Coordinates of C-alpha atoms (C1' of nucleotides) in Angstrom, one line a residue:
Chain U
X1 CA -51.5 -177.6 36.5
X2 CA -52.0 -176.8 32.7
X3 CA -50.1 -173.2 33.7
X4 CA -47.0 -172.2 35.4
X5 CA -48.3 -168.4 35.3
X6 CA -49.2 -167.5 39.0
X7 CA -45.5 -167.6 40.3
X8 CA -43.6 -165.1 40.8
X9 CA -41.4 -163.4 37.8
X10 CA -38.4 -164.4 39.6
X11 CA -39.0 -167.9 39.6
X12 CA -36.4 -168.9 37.4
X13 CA -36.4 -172.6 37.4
X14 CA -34.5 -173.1 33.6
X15 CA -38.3 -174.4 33.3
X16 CA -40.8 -173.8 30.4
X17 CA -41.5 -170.4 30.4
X18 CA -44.4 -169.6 28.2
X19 CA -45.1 -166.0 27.1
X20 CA -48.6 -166.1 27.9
X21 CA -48.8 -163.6 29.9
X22 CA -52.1 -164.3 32.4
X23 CA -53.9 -161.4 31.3
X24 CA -53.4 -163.3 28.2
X25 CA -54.4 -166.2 29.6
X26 CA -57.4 -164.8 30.9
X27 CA -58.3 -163.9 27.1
X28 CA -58.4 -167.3 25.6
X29 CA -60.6 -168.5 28.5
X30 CA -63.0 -165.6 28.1
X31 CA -63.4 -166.6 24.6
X32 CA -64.0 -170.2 24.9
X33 CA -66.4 -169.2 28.0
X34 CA -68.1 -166.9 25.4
X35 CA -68.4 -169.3 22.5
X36 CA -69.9 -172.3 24.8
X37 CA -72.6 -169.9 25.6
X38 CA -73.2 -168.9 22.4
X39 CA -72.3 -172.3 20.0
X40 CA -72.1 -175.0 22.7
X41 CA -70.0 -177.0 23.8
X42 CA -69.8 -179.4 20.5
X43 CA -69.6 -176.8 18.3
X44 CA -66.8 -174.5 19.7
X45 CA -63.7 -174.8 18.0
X46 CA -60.2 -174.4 18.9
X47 CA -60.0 -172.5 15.6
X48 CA -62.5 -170.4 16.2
X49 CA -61.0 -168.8 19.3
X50 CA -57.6 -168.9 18.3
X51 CA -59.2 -166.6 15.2
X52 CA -61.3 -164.7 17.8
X53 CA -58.1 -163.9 20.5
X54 CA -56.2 -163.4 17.4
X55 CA -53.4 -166.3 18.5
X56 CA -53.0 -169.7 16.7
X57 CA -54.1 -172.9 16.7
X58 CA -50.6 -174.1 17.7
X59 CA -50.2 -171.9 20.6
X60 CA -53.2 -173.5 22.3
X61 CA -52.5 -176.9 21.7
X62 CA -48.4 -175.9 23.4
X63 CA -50.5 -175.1 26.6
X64 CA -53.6 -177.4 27.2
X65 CA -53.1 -180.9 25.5
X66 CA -57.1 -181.2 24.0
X67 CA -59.7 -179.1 24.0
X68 CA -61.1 -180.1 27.1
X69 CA -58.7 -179.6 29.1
X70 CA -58.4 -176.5 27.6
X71 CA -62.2 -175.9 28.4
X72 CA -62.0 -177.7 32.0
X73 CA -58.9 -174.9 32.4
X74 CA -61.2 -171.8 31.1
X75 CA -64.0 -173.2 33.7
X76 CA -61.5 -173.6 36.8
X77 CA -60.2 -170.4 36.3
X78 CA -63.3 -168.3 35.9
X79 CA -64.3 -169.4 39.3
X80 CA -65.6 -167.0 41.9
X81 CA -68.5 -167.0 44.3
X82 CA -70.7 -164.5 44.0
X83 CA -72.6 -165.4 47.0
X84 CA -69.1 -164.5 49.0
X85 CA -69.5 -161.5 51.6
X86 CA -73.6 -161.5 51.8
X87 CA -73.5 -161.4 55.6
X88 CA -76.8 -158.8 57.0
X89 CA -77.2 -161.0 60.3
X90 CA -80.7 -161.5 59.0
X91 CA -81.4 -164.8 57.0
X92 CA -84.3 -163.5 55.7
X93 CA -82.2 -160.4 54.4
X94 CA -79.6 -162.7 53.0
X95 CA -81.8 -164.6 51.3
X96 CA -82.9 -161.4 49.3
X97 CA -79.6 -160.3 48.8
X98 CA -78.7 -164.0 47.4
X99 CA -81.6 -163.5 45.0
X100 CA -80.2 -159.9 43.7
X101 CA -76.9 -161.4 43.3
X102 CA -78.0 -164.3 41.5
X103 CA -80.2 -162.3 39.0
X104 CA -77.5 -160.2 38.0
X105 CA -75.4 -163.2 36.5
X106 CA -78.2 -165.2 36.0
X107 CA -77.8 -165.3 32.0
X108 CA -74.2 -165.9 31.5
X109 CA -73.8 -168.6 34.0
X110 CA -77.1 -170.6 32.8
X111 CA -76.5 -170.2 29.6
X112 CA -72.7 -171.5 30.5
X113 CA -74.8 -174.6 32.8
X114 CA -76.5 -175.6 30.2
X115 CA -74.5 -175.8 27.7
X116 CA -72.1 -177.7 29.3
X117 CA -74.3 -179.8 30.8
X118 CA -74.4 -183.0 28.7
X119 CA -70.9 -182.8 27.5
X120 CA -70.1 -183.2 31.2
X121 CA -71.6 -186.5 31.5
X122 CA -69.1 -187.9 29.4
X123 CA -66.0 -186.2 30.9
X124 CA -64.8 -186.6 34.6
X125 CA -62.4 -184.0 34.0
X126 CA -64.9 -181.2 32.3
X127 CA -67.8 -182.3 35.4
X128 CA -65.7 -181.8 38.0
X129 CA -64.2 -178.1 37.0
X130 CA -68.1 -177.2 36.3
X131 CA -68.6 -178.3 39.4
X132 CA -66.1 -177.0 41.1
X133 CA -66.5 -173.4 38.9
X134 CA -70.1 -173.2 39.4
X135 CA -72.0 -174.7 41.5
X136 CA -70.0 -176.0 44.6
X137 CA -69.1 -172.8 45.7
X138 CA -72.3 -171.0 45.5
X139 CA -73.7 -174.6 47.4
X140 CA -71.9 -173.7 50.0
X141 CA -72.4 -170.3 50.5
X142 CA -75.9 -170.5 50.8
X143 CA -75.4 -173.5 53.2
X144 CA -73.6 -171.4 55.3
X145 CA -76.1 -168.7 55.4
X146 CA -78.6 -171.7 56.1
X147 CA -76.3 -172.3 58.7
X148 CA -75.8 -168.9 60.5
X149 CA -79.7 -168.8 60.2
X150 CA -80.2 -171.6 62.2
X151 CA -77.6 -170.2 64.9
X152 CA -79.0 -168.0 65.5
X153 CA -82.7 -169.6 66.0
X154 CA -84.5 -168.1 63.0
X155 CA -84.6 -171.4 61.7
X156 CA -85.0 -174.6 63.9
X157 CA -82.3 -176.9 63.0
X158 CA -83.4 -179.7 61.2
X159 CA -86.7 -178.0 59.4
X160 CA -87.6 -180.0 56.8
X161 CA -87.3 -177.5 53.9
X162 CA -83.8 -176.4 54.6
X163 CA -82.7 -179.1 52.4
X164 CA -84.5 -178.1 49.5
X165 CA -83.5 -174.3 49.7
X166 CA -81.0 -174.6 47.5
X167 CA -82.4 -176.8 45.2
X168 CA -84.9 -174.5 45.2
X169 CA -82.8 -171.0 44.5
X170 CA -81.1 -172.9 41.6
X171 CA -83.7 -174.6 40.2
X172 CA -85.9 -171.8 39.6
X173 CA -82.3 -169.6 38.3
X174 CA -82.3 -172.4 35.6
X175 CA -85.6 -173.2 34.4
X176 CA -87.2 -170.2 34.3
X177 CA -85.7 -169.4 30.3
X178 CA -87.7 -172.7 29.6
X179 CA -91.1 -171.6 31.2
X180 CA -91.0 -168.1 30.7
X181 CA -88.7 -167.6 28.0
X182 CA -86.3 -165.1 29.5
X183 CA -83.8 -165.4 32.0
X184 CA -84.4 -165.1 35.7
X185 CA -83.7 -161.4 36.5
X186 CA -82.7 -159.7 40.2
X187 CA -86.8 -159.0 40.8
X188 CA -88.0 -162.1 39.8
X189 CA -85.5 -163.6 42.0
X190 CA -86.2 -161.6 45.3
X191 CA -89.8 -161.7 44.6
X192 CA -89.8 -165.9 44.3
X193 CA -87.6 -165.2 47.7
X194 CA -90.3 -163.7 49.6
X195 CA -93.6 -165.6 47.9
X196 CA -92.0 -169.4 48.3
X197 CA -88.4 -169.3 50.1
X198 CA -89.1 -167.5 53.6
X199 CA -92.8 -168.9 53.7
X200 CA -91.5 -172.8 53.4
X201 CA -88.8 -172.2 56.0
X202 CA -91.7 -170.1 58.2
X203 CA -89.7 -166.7 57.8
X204 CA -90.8 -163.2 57.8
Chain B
X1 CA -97.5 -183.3 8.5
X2 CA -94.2 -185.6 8.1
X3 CA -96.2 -188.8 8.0
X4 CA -99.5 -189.4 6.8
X5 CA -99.9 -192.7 8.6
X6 CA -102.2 -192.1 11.1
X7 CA -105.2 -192.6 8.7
X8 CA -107.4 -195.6 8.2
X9 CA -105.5 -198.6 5.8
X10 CA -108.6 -197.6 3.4
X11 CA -107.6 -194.1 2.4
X12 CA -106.3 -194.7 -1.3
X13 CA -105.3 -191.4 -2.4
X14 CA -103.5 -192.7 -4.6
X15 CA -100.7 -190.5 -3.3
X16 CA -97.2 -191.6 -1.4
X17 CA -98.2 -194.4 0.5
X18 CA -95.3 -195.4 2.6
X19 CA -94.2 -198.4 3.6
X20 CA -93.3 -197.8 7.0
X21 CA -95.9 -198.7 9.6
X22 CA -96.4 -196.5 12.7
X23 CA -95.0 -198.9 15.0
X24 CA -91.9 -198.8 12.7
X25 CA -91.8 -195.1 13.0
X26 CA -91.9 -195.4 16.8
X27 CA -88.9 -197.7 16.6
X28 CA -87.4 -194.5 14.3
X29 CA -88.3 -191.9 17.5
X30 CA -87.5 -193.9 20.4
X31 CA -84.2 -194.6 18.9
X32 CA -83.4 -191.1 17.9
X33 CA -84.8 -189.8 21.1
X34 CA -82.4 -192.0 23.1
X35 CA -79.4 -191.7 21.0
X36 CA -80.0 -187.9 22.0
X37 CA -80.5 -188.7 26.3
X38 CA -77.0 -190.8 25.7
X39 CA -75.0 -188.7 23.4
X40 CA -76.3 -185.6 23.4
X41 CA -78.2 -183.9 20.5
X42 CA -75.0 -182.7 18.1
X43 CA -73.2 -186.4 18.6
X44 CA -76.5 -187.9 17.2
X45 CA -76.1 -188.9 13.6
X46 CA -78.8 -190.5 11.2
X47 CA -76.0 -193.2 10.7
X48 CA -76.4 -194.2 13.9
X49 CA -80.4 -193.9 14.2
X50 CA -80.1 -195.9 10.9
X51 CA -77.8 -198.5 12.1
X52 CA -79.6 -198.7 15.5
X53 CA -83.0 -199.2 13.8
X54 CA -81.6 -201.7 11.0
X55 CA -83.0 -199.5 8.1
X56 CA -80.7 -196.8 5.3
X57 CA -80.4 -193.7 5.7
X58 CA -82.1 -193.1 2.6
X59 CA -85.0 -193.6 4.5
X60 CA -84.9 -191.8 7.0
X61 CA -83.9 -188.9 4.6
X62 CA -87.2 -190.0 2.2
X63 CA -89.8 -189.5 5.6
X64 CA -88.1 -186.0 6.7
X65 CA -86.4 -183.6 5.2
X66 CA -83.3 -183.0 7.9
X67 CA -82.3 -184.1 11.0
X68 CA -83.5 -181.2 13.3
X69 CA -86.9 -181.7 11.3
X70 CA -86.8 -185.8 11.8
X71 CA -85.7 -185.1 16.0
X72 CA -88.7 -182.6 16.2
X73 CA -90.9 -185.2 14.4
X74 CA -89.8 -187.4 17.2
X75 CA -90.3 -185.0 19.7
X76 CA -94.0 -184.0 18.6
X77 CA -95.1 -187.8 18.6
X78 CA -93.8 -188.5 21.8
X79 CA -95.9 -185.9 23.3
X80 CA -97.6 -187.5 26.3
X81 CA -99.3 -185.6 29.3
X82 CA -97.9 -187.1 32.7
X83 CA -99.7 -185.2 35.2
X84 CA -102.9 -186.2 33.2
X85 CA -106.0 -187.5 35.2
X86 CA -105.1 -186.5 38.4
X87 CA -107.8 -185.1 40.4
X88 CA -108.2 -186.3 44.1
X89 CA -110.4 -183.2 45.3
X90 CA -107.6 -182.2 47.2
X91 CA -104.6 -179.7 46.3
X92 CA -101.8 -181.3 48.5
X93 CA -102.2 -184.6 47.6
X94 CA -103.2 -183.5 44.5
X95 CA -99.6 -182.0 44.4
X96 CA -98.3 -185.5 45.9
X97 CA -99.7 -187.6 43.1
X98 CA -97.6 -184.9 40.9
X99 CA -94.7 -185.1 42.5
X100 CA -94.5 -189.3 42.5
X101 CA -95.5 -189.2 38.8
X102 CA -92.6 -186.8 37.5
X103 CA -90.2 -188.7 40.0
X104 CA -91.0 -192.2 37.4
X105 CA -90.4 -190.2 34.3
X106 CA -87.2 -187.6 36.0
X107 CA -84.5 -189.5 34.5
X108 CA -85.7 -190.1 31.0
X109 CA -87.8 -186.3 30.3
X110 CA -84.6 -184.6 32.5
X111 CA -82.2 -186.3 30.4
X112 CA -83.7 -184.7 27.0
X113 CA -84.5 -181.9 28.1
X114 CA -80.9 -181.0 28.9
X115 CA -79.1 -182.7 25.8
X116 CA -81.8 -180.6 24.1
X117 CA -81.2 -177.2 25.7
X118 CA -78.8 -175.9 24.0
X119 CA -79.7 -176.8 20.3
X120 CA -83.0 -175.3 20.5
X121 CA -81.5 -172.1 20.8
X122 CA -80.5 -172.0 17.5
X123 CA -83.6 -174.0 16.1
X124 CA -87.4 -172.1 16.0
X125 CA -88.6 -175.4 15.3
X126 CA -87.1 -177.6 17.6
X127 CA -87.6 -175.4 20.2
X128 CA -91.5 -175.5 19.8
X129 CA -91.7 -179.3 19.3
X130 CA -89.3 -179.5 22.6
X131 CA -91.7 -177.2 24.3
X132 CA -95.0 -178.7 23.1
X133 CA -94.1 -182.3 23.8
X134 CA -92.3 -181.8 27.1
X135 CA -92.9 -178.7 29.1
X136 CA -96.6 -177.1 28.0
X137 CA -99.0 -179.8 28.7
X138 CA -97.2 -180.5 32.3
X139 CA -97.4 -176.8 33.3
X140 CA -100.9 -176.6 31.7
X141 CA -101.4 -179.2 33.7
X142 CA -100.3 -178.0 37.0
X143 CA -101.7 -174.5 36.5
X144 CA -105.4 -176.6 36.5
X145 CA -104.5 -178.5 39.3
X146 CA -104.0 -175.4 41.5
X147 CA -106.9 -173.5 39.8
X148 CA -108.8 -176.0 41.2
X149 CA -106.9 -176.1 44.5
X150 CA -108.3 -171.6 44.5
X151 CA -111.7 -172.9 43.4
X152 CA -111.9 -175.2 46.4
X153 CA -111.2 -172.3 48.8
X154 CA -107.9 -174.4 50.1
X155 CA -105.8 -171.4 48.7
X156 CA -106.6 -167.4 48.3
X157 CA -106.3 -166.7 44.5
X158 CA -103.5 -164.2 44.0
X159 CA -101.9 -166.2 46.8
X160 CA -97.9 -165.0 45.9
X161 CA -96.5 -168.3 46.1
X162 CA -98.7 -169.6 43.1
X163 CA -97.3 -167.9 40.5
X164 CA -93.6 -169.7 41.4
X165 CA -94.9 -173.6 42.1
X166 CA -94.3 -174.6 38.3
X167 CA -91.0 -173.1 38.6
X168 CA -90.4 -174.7 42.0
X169 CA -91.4 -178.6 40.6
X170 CA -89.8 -178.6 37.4
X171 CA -86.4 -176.3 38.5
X172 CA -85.9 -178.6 41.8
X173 CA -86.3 -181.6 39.1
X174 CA -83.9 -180.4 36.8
X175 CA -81.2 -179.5 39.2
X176 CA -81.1 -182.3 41.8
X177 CA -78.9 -184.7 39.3
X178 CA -75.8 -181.3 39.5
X179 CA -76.4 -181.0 43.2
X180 CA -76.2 -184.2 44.4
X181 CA -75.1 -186.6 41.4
X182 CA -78.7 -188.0 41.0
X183 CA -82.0 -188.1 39.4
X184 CA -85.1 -186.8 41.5
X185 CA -86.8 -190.1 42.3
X186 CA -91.0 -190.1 43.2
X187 CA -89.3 -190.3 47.4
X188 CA -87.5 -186.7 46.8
X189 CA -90.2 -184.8 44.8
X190 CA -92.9 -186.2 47.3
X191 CA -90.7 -185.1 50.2
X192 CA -89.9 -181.9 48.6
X193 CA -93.5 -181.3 48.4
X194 CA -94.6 -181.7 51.8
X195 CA -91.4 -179.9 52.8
X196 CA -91.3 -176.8 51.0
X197 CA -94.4 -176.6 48.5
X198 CA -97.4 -176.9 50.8
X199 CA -96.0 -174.5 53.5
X200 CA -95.5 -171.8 50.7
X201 CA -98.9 -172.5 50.2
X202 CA -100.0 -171.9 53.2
X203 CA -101.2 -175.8 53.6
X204 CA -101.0 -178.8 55.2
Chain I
dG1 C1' -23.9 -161.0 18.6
dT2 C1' -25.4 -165.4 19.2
dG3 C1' -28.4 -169.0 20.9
dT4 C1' -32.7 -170.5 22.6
dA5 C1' -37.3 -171.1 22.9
dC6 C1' -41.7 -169.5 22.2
dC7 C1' -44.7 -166.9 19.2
dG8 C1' -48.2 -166.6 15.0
dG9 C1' -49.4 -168.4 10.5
dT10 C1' -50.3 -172.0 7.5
dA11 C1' -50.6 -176.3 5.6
dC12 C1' -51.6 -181.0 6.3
dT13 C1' -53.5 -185.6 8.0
dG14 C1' -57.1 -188.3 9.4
dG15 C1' -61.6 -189.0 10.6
dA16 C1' -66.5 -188.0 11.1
dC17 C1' -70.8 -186.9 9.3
dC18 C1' -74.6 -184.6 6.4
dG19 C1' -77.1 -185.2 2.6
dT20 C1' -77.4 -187.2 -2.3
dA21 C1' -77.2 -190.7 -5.8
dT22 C1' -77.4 -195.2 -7.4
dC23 C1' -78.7 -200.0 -7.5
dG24 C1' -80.8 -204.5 -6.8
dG25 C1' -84.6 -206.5 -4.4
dT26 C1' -89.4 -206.9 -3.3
dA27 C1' -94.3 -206.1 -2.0
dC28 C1' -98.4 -204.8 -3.8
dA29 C1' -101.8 -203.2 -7.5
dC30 C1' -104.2 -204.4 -11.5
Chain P
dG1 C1' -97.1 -211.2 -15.4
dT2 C1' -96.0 -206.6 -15.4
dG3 C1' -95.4 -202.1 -13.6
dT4 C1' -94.6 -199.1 -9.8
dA5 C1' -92.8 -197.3 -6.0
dC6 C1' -90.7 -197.9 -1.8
dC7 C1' -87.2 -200.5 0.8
dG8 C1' -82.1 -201.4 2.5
dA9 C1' -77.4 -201.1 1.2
dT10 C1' -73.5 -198.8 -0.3
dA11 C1' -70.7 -195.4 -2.1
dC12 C1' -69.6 -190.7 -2.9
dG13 C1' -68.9 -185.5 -2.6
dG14 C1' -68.4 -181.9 0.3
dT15 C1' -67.5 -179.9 4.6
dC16 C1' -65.7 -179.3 9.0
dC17 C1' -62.6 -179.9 12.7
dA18 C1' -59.1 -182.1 16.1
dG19 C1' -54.6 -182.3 16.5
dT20 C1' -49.7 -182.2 14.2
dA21 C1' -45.9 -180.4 11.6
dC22 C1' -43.2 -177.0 9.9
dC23 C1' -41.6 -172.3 9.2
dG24 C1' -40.0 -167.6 9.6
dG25 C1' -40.0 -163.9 13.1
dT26 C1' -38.7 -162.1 17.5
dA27 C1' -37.9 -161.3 22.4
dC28 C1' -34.9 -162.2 25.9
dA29 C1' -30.6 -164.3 28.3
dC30 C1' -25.8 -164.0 28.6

DNA sequence: GTGTACCGGTACTGGACCGTATCGGTACAC
DNA sequence: GTGTACCGATACGGTCCAGTACCGGTACAC
């Protein structure tokens, strides 16, 4: 919507055409990603990544109309689920392999969660690319593997805890930094898989 | 260390004796405090704590030096043990009591915490006031709870799923408002609980 | 070659806010 | 009654930043 970049380059339709190239593209977003992990939302400026990418200020306020929508762009754009593919035919297994994938982006995408996470309750737009970016996706994937689980009767459909699994996974991914003081790593993970997860769903 | 008001009216020290009472310093904290939940902690501005409160900003600047020193002021005094005094002689419903306690404070305590996650990143101080007010004395508190639970004989010590229950009550807390758009009421945690806790442990 | 349209750079407006200074008023001590 | 010290109000300096305006340069179309 903010960017005409994924068609074609014979798409000639006496339209805009912005030189932003998407690799570009991809750029900018990277460094406002980079600076709401490290600054926050609040204090990232539009200034500070046009100085960082080495554009100017002018050139991202032709493309995204405020900041953010420029942010809400970044977020919708650096979707991709990283649950996607886990498939072992064993919940159990899944479930481990969730973990391991989890840990290994465990610290960029918190620190991303949190630091959106107020300045999404007071912008529809922002909370529903954040949303959609980072947490519905992975939702679903592990639903699904709930859900291939229970096909194929390692779970009995309708346990009580299957609710809670996610909750679970992504609660413990987010508030570990604030328990333990460092970010929830691949072992942790795995090992909070097989000491809590499978023992509440009656697994393994 | 900010305020020397907790002593008796009696103690002439002859030394700065301020005018502001303690219950007029609560008004200063619960204002600043909720100004954060609603706005978010870089949006808060002693202007608006002043205004709020009805007193100058000159006064709030006389009592503490800077705003991150005045918030974690507020912070320290508002330090209050929920999961205090509970102590059925059983670990599950030991565990329940928890669970309907934090789901009466969830909205308020989740609300700081995450407009405060981010800033205390950057701030040594904040971050301990943060910690010592909200988090330490609840995990403290839990930890004894299920000591007492392996003292009992309801739970093997070194039982694996122990080390994660902390993780599991606060992570599920923080998390349920981005999964499903809502705070964790006292029905959900209690729920969760019997759903997923206790069977890690083994119980119920 | 000429036009067009976007690029980067910079300067500017307008507003917000931190922290300080100043001032008149007032409660309390003696 | 007089002094003192804190109160609230207000104004101010300095800084930072969102968003706009303008400019010269340049790549590409034809």
């Amino acid at each position: 919507m903010t960017s005409q970049a994924a068609d074609g380059p014979e798409t000639v339709v006496a339209s805009r055409r912005s030189k932003i190239t998407p690799e570009r593209e991809r750029e900018f977003f990277d460094a406002v990603l980079e600076q709401i992990r490290e600054c926050g939302y609040d204090s990232v400026t539009m200034e500070g990544v046009a100085a960082s990418t080495r554009c100017s200020k002018s050139t991202l306020y032709r493309q995204w109309k405020t900041k953010p929508q420029f942010v809400a762009a970044a977020l919708r754009a650096s979707r991709r689920v990283r649950f996607a593919g886990i498939d072992t035919g064993s919940l159990a297994e899944d479930l481990r392999q969730a973990a391991r994938a989890a840990g290994d982006w465990s610290g960029k995408d918190t620190r991303l969660l949190q630091a959106l996470g107020h300045a999404v309750t007071s912008d529809q737009e922002l909370a529903r690319a954040l949303r959609e970016a980072l947490v519905d996706p992975e939702i679903a994937a592990l639903e699904e593997m709930l859900a291939r689980g229970v096909a194929r009767g390692e779970v009995r459909a309708g346990h009580p805890a299957l609710e809670y699994i996610p909750a679970m996974m992504f609660g413990v991914l987010r508030v570990r930094p604030v328990l333990n003081g460092q970010y929830a790593d691949a072992d942790y993970l795995v090992r909070f898989v097989e000491s809590a997860v499978l023992p509440a769903l009656g697994l393994r």
